[in-house]
C-alpha positions in Angstrom: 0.0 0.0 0.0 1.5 3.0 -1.4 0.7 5.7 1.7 1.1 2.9 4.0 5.4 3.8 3.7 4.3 7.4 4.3 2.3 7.7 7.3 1.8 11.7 6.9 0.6 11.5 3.5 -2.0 9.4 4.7 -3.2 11.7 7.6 -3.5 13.9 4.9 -5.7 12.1 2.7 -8.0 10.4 4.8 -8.4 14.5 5.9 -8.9 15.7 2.9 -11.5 12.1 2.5 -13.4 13.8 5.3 -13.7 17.0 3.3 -15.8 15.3 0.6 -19.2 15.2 1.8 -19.6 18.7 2.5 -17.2 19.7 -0.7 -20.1 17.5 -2.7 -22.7 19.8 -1.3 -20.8 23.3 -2.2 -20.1 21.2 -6.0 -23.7 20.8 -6.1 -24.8 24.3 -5.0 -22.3 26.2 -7.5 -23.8 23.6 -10.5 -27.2 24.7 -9.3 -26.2 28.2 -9.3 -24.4 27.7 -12.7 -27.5 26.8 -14.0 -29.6 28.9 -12.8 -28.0 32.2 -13.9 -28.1 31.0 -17.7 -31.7 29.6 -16.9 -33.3 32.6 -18.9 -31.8 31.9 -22.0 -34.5 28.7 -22.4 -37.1 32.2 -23.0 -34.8 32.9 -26.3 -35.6 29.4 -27.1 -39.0 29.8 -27.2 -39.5 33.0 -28.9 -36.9 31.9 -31.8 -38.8 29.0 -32.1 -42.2 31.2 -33.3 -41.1 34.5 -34.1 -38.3 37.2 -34.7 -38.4 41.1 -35.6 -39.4 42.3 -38.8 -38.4 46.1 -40.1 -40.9 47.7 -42.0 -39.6 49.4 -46.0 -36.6 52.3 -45.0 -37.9 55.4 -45.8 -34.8 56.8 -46.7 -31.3 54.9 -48.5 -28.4 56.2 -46.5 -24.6 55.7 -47.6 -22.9 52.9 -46.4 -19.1 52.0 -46.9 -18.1 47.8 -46.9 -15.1 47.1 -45.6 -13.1 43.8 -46.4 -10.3 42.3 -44.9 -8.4 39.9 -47.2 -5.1 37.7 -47.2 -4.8 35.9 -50.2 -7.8 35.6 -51.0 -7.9 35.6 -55.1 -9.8 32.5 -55.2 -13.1 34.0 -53.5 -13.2 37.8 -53.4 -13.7 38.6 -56.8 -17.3 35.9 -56.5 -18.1 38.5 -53.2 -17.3 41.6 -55.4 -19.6 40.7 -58.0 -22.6 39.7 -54.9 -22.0 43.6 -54.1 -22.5 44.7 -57.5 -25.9 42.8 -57.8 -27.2 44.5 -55.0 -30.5 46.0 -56.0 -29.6 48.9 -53.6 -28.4 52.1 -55.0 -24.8 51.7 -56.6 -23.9 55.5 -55.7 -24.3 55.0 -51.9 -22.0 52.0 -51.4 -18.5 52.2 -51.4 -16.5 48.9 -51.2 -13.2 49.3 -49.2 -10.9 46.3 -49.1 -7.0 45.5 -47.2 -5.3 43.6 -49.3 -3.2 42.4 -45.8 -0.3 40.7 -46.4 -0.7 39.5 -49.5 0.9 37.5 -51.9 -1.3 37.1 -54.5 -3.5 38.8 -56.8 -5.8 39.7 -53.9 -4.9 43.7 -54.4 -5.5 43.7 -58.4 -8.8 41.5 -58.7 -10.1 43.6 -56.3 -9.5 46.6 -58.5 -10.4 45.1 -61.2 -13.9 44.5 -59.7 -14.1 48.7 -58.8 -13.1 48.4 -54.5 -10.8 50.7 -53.4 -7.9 48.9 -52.5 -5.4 49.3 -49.8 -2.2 47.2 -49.0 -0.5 46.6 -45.9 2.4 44.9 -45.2 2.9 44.2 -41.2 4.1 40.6 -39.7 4.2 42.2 -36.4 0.4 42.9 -36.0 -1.0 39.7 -37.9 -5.3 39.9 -36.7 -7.9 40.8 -38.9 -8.5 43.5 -36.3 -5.6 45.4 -37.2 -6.1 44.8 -40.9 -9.2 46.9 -40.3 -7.6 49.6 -37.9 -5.3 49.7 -41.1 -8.5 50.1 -43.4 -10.5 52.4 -41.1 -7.0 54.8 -40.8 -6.8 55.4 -44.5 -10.7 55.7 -45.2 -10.4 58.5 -42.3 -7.4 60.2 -44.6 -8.8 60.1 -48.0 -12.5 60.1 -47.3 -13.5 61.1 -43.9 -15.1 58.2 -41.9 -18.3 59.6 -40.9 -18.8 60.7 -44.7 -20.2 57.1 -44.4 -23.2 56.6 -41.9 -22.6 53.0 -41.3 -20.1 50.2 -42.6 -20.9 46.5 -43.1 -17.7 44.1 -42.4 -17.2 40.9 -44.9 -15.1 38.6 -45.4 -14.1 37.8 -48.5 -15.3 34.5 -49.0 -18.8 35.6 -48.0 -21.8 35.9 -50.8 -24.8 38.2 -50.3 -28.0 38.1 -51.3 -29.6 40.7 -54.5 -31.6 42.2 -51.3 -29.2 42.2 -49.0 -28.1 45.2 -48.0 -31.6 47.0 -48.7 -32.9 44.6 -45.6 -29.9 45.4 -43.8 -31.1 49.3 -44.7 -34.7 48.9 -43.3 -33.0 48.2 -39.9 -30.6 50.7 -40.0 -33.2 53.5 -41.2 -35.4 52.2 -38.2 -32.8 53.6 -36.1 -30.8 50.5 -34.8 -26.8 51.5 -34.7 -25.8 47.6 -34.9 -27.1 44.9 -36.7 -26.0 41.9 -37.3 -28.0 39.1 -40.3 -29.1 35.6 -41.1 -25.6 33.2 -41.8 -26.0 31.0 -44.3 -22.9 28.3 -46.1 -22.2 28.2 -49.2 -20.2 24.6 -49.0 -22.8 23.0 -46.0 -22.2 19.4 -47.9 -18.6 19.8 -48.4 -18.0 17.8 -44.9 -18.9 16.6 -42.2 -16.9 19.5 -40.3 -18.2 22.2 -42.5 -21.6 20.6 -42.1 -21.1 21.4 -37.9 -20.2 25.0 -38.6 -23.3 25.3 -40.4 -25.2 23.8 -38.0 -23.5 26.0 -35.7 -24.6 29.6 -37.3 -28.5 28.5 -38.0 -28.7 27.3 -34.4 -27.5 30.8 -33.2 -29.9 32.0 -35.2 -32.9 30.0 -33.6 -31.4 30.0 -30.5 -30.1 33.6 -29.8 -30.2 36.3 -32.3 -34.4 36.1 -33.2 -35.3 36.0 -29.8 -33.1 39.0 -28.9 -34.0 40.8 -31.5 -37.8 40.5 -30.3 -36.6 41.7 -26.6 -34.8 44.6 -28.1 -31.4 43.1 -26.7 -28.3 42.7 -27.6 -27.5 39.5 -29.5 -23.5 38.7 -30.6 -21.8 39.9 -33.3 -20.0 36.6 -35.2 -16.9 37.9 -37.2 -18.7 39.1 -40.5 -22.1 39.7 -42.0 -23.1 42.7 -39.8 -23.3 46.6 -40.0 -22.8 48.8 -37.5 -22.5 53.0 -37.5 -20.2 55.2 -38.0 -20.4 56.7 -34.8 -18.6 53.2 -33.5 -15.4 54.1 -35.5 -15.3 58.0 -35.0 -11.9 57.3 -33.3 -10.8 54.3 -35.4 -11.0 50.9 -35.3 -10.0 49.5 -31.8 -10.6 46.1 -31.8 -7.3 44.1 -32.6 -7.5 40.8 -30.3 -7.5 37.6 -31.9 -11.4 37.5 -31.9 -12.1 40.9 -33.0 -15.6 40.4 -33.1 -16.3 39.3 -29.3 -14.5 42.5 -28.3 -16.8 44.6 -30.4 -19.8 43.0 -28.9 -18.9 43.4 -25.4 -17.5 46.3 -25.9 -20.7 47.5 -27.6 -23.2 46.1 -24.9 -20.8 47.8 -22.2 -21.4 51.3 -23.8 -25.0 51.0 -24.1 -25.8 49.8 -27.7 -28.8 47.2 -28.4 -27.6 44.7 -31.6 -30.2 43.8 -33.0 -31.2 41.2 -35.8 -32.2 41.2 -39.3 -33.4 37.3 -40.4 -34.5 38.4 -44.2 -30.8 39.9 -44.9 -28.9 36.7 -46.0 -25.3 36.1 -46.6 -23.7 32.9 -47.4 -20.3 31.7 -45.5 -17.6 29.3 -46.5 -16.7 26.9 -43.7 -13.8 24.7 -43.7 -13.5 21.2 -44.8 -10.7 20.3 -42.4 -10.3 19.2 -38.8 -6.9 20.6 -39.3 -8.4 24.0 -40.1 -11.0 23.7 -37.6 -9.1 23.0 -34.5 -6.7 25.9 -35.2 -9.7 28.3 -35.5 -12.0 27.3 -32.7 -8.2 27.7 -30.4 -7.9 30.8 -31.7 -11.6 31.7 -31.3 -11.1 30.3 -27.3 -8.5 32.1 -26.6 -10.3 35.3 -27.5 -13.5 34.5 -25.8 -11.1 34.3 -22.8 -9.4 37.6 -23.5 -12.8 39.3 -24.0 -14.3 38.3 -21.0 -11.1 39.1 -18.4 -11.1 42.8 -20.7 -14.9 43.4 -20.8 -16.5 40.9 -17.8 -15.9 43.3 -15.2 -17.3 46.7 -16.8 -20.1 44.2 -17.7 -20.6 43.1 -14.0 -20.5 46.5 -13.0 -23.4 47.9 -15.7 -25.4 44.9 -14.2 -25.6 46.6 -11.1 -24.8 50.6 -11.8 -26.3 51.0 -15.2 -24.8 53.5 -17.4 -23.5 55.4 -14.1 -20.2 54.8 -15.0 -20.3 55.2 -19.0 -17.6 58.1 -19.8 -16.2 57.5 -23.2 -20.0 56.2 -24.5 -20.0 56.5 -28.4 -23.6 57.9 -27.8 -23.7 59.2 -24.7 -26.2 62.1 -24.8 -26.1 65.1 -22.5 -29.5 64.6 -19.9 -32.0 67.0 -20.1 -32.8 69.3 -16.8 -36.7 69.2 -17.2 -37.6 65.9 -18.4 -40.8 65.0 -18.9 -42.9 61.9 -17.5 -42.8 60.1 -20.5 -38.8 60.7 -20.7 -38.1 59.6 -17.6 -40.2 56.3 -18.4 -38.2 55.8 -21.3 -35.2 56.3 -19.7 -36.1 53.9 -16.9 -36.8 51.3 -19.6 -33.8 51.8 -21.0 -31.9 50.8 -18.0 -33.3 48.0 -17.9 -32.4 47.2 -21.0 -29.6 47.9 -20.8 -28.4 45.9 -17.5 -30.6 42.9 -19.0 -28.1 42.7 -21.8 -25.1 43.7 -19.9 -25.9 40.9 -17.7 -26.7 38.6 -20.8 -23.7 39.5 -22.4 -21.6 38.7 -19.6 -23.2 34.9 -19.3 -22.4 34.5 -23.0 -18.7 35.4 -22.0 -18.3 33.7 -18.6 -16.2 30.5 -19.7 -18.5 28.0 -17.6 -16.8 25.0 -19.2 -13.6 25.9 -17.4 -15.0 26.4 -14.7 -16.9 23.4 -14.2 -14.0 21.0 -15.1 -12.0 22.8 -12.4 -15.0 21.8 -9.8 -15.0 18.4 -11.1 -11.5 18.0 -11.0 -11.3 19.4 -7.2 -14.0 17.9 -5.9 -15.6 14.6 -7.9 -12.2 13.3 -8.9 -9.5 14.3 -6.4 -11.6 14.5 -3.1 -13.8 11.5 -3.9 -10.6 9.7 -4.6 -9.2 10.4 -1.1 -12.6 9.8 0.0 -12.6 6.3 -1.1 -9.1 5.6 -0.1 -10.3 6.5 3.7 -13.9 5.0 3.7 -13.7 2.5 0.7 -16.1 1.8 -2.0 -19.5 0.7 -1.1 -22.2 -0.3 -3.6 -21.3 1.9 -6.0 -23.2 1.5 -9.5 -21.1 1.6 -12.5 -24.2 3.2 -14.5 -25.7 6.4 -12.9 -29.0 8.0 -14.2 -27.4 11.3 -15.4 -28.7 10.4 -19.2 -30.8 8.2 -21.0 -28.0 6.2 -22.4 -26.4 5.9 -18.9 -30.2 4.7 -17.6 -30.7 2.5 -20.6 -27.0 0.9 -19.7 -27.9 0.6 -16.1 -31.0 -1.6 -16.5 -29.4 -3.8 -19.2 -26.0 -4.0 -16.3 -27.0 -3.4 -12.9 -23.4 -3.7 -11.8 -22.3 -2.2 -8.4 -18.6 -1.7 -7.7 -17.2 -2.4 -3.5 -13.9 -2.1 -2.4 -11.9 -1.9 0.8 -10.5 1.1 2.0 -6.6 1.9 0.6 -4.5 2.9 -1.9 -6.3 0.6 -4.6 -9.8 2.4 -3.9 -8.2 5.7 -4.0 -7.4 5.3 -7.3 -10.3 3.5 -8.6 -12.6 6.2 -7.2 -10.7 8.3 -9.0 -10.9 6.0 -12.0 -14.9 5.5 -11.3 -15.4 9.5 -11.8 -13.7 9.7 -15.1 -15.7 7.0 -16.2 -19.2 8.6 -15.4 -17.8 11.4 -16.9 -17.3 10.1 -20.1 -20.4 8.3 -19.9 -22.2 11.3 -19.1 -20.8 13.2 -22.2 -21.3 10.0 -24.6 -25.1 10.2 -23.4 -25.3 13.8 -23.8 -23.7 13.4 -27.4 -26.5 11.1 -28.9 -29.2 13.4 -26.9 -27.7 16.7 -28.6 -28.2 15.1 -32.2 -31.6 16.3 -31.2 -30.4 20.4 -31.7 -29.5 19.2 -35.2 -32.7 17.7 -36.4 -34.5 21.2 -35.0 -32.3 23.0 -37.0 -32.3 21.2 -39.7 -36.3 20.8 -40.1 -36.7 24.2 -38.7 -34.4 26.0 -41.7 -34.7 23.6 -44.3 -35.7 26.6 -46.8 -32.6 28.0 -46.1 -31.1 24.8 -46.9 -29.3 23.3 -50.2 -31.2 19.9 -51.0 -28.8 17.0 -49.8 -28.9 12.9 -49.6 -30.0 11.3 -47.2 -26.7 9.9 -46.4 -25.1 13.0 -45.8 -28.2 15.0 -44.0 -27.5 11.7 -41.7 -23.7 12.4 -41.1 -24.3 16.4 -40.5 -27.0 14.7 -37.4 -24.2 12.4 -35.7 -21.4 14.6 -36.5 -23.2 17.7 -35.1 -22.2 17.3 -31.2 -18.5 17.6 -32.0 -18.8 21.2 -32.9 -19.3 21.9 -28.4 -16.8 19.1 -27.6 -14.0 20.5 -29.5 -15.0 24.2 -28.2 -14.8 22.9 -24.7 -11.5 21.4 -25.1 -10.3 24.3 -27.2 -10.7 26.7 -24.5 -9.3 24.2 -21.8 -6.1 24.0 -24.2 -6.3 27.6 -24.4 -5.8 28.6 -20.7 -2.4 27.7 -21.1 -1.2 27.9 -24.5 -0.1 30.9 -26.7 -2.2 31.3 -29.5 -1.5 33.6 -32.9 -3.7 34.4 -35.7 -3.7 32.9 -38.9 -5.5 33.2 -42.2 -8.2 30.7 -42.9 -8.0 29.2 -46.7 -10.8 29.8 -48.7 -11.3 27.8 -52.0 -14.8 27.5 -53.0 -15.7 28.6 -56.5 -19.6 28.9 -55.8 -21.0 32.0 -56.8 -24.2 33.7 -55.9 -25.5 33.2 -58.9 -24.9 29.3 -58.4 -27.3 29.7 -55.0 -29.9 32.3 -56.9 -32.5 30.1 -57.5 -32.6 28.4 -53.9 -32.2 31.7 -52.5 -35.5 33.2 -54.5 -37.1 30.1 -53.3 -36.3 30.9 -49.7 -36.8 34.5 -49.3 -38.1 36.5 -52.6 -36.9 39.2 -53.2 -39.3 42.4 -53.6 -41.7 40.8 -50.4 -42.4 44.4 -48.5 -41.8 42.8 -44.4 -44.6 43.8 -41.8 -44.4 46.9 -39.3 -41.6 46.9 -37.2 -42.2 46.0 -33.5 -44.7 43.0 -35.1 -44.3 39.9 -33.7 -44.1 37.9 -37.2 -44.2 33.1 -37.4 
């Protein structure tokens, strides 16, 4: 017996064994507590599932710049050029801006040839698409002024847009929303079974966050390209420069005060990637900024939860207070507020990394604790199939098998064995149940959705639930690894006119939405 030739060590486990029943209870409480502060989110749920907001015809067409950040990206930005110049919005009131960043290709002419304004940079020290467009934003400020724009969309340049797409995008804008974000659809959804996850990934948001925010008037996420924002946002440059440029902009944006709002009938069309390669080098870098963003932004967040916009003092639109205010102000203001806190404080859960958080519990408490539990009191009775799942209840009643063992060194470590079983057991059972989230999505956009075989509709399902797993591990991996940016390869040669017809199908173009404010199925 190993701690049997070190008499202190054992004091000190069989101590630490004694700690485990009340340690169980505080593991218990903080999962109950865990679960209860992200409990709201089941009311986004609900209203995605029946409605979202719809934005009545703009009354007015305003002038809007695009901005692009490319790195060798010849293949596909000329196909996203064209999208822009099929937009059935007035050609005089865009301007497309693109960074050729980096490049060593033929990003910079096809561009030009295809009428953006093109700017190169050349910088290995600052590498982000964030600085690319603190690059772009810099010169548009030079040569053109950058509120002689009143908003900006950002693309990247694999992206496709719809003919209507930025006249939807326009009906939210003129309806006075500052930032906007739109429906994500892929271009390559078939390609693989990892694109087929990212897809998967984007129409769930959809369903599951951005429709019913946009009903609440809160703030849903900005996801790295396909939004619009004002140009109030970039009066002092572009700021944002982390690895996940986007997440920064979004807290940043909640913590100042701005509602994000949603527009489902502006579509754009994505390119995922194919590999697991790719994949896991993205979602890492995507970790590691979620992590960033919530130690930069979590505590200004945490503080609006509780203070409001007591503390705002470099607001973009902060607006000097009236002396006499009327009853009807002040009511507004008050709602406001609460708006405001609401999605400060729903923000802030999207941030919080409670995956790290709750392996750090288990760790402590199920696995290490428990161990030194058994090692003092043994192993009595202990089934080797719990009920946490229905696979783990369905496993149970086919093998009713109970595990007993006598205090020691060999029950410390096969308590500690025991845990990491349920574990994986747990996560296996919650694996086949989340297939579940793909079939909703699936059925519930299938208009937005390319025809495919059965066969492969059937491998998007089981391959689904890897998208969370490797996010999980991802950010684990990311607490203690460096992680730099770089480029994501594009390839696809589908055009928008290749998707036109599915598209028309989907979402015709020319169909005047309801009254903004209705509730629409």
């Amino acid at each position: 017996m190993l701690f049997n030739f070190v008499p202190q060590a054992a004091d000190v486990a069989s101590s630490i064994g004694d700690w485990y029943p009340a340690l169980k209870i505080i593991y218990t409480v903080i999962g109950s507590v865990f679960s209860a502060v992200v409990a709201y989110k089941i009311v986004y749920r609900v209203i995605g599932f029946f409605y979202t907001r719809k934005f009545k015809p703009a009354k007015k067409n305003h002038k809007y710049g695009v901005v692009i950040a490319a790195r060798n990206e010849e293949k596909v930005i000329g196909n996203l050029l064209d999208s822009i110049a099929k937009q059935d919005y007035p050609k005089e009131l865009v301007t497309v801006f693109v960074v050729a960043d980096n490049c060593t290709d033929k990003t910079a002419e096809i561009a030009r040839q295809h009428g953006a304004v093109c700017y190169e940079r050349f910088d290995n020290e600052h590498k982000t698409k964030g600085f690319a467009l603190q690059y772009l934003f810099e010169r548009i400020g030079e040569d053109y002024g950058r509120e002689s724009f009143e908003g900006y969309f950002v693309f990247d340049a694999d992206n496709l847009l719809k003919s209507d797409y930025i006249s939807r995008m326009n009906d939210s804008f003129d309806a006075g929303e500052k930032i906007i974000t739109s429906y994500r659809n892929t271009k390559n959804f078939d390609e693989s079974w990892v694109a087929s996850t990212y897809a998967l990934h984007w129409l769930r948001s959809i369903r599951t966050n951005h429709r019913g925010r946009s009903v609440l008037r809160l703030a849903t996420n900005i996801q790295g390209t396909g939004f619009l924002f004002s140009s109030e946002i970039v009066r002092d440059g572009w700021k944002y420069t982390s690895l996940t440029e986007d997440r920064a902009l979004t807290a940043d944006a909640v913590a100042q005060g701005y509602a994000i709002s949603y527009n489902d009938a502006a579509e754009f069309y994505d390119e995922q990637p194919t590999s697991l390669k790719i994949a896991l080098r993205q979602r890492l870098r995507w970790s590691k900024g979620h992590l960033l963003a919530f130690a930069e932004t979590g505590p200004s967040l945490l503080v609006n939860v509780f203070f409001g916009k007591l503390f705002l003092k470099n607001s973009w639109n902060k607006k000097e207070k009236k002396k006499n205010r009327s009853f009807k102000e002040i009511c507004l203001d008050v709602l406001e507020s609460v708006r405001h806190r609401v999605a400060s404080y729903d923000t802030l859960m999207q941030l919080t990394p409670f995956s790290v958080f709750n392996v750090i519990r288990w760790l402590l408490v199920s696995v290490l604790a428990f161990g030194f539990y058994s090692y003092a009191y043994g192993i009595d009775g202990m089934y080797l199939f719990t009920k946490s799942t229905y696979l783990a209840q369905f496993l149970r009643f086919l093998f009713p098998v109970k595990v007993t063992v006598e205090t020691g060194t060999e029950a410390l470590f096969l308590g500690m064995l025991l845990q990491i079983w349920l574990r994986l057991l747990y996560r296996a059972g919650m694996y086949i149940e989340n297939m579940a989230t793909a079939v909703y999505v699936l059925f519930m956009e299938r208009k937005h959705i390319k025809k495919m075989p059965v066969r492969k509709i059937l491998v998007s399902v089981i391959a689904w639930p890897t998208f969370d797993i490797i996010g999980r591990y991802t950010q684990y991996v990311a607490l203690f690894k460096k992680v730099t940016w770089k480029p994501i390869p594009h390839e696809s040669k589908v055009t928008i006119d290749d998707l036109k017809q599915k598209g028309r199908k989907a979402n015709p173009v020319g169909v005047k939405a309801k009254p903004a404010g209705v509730l629409q199925r």
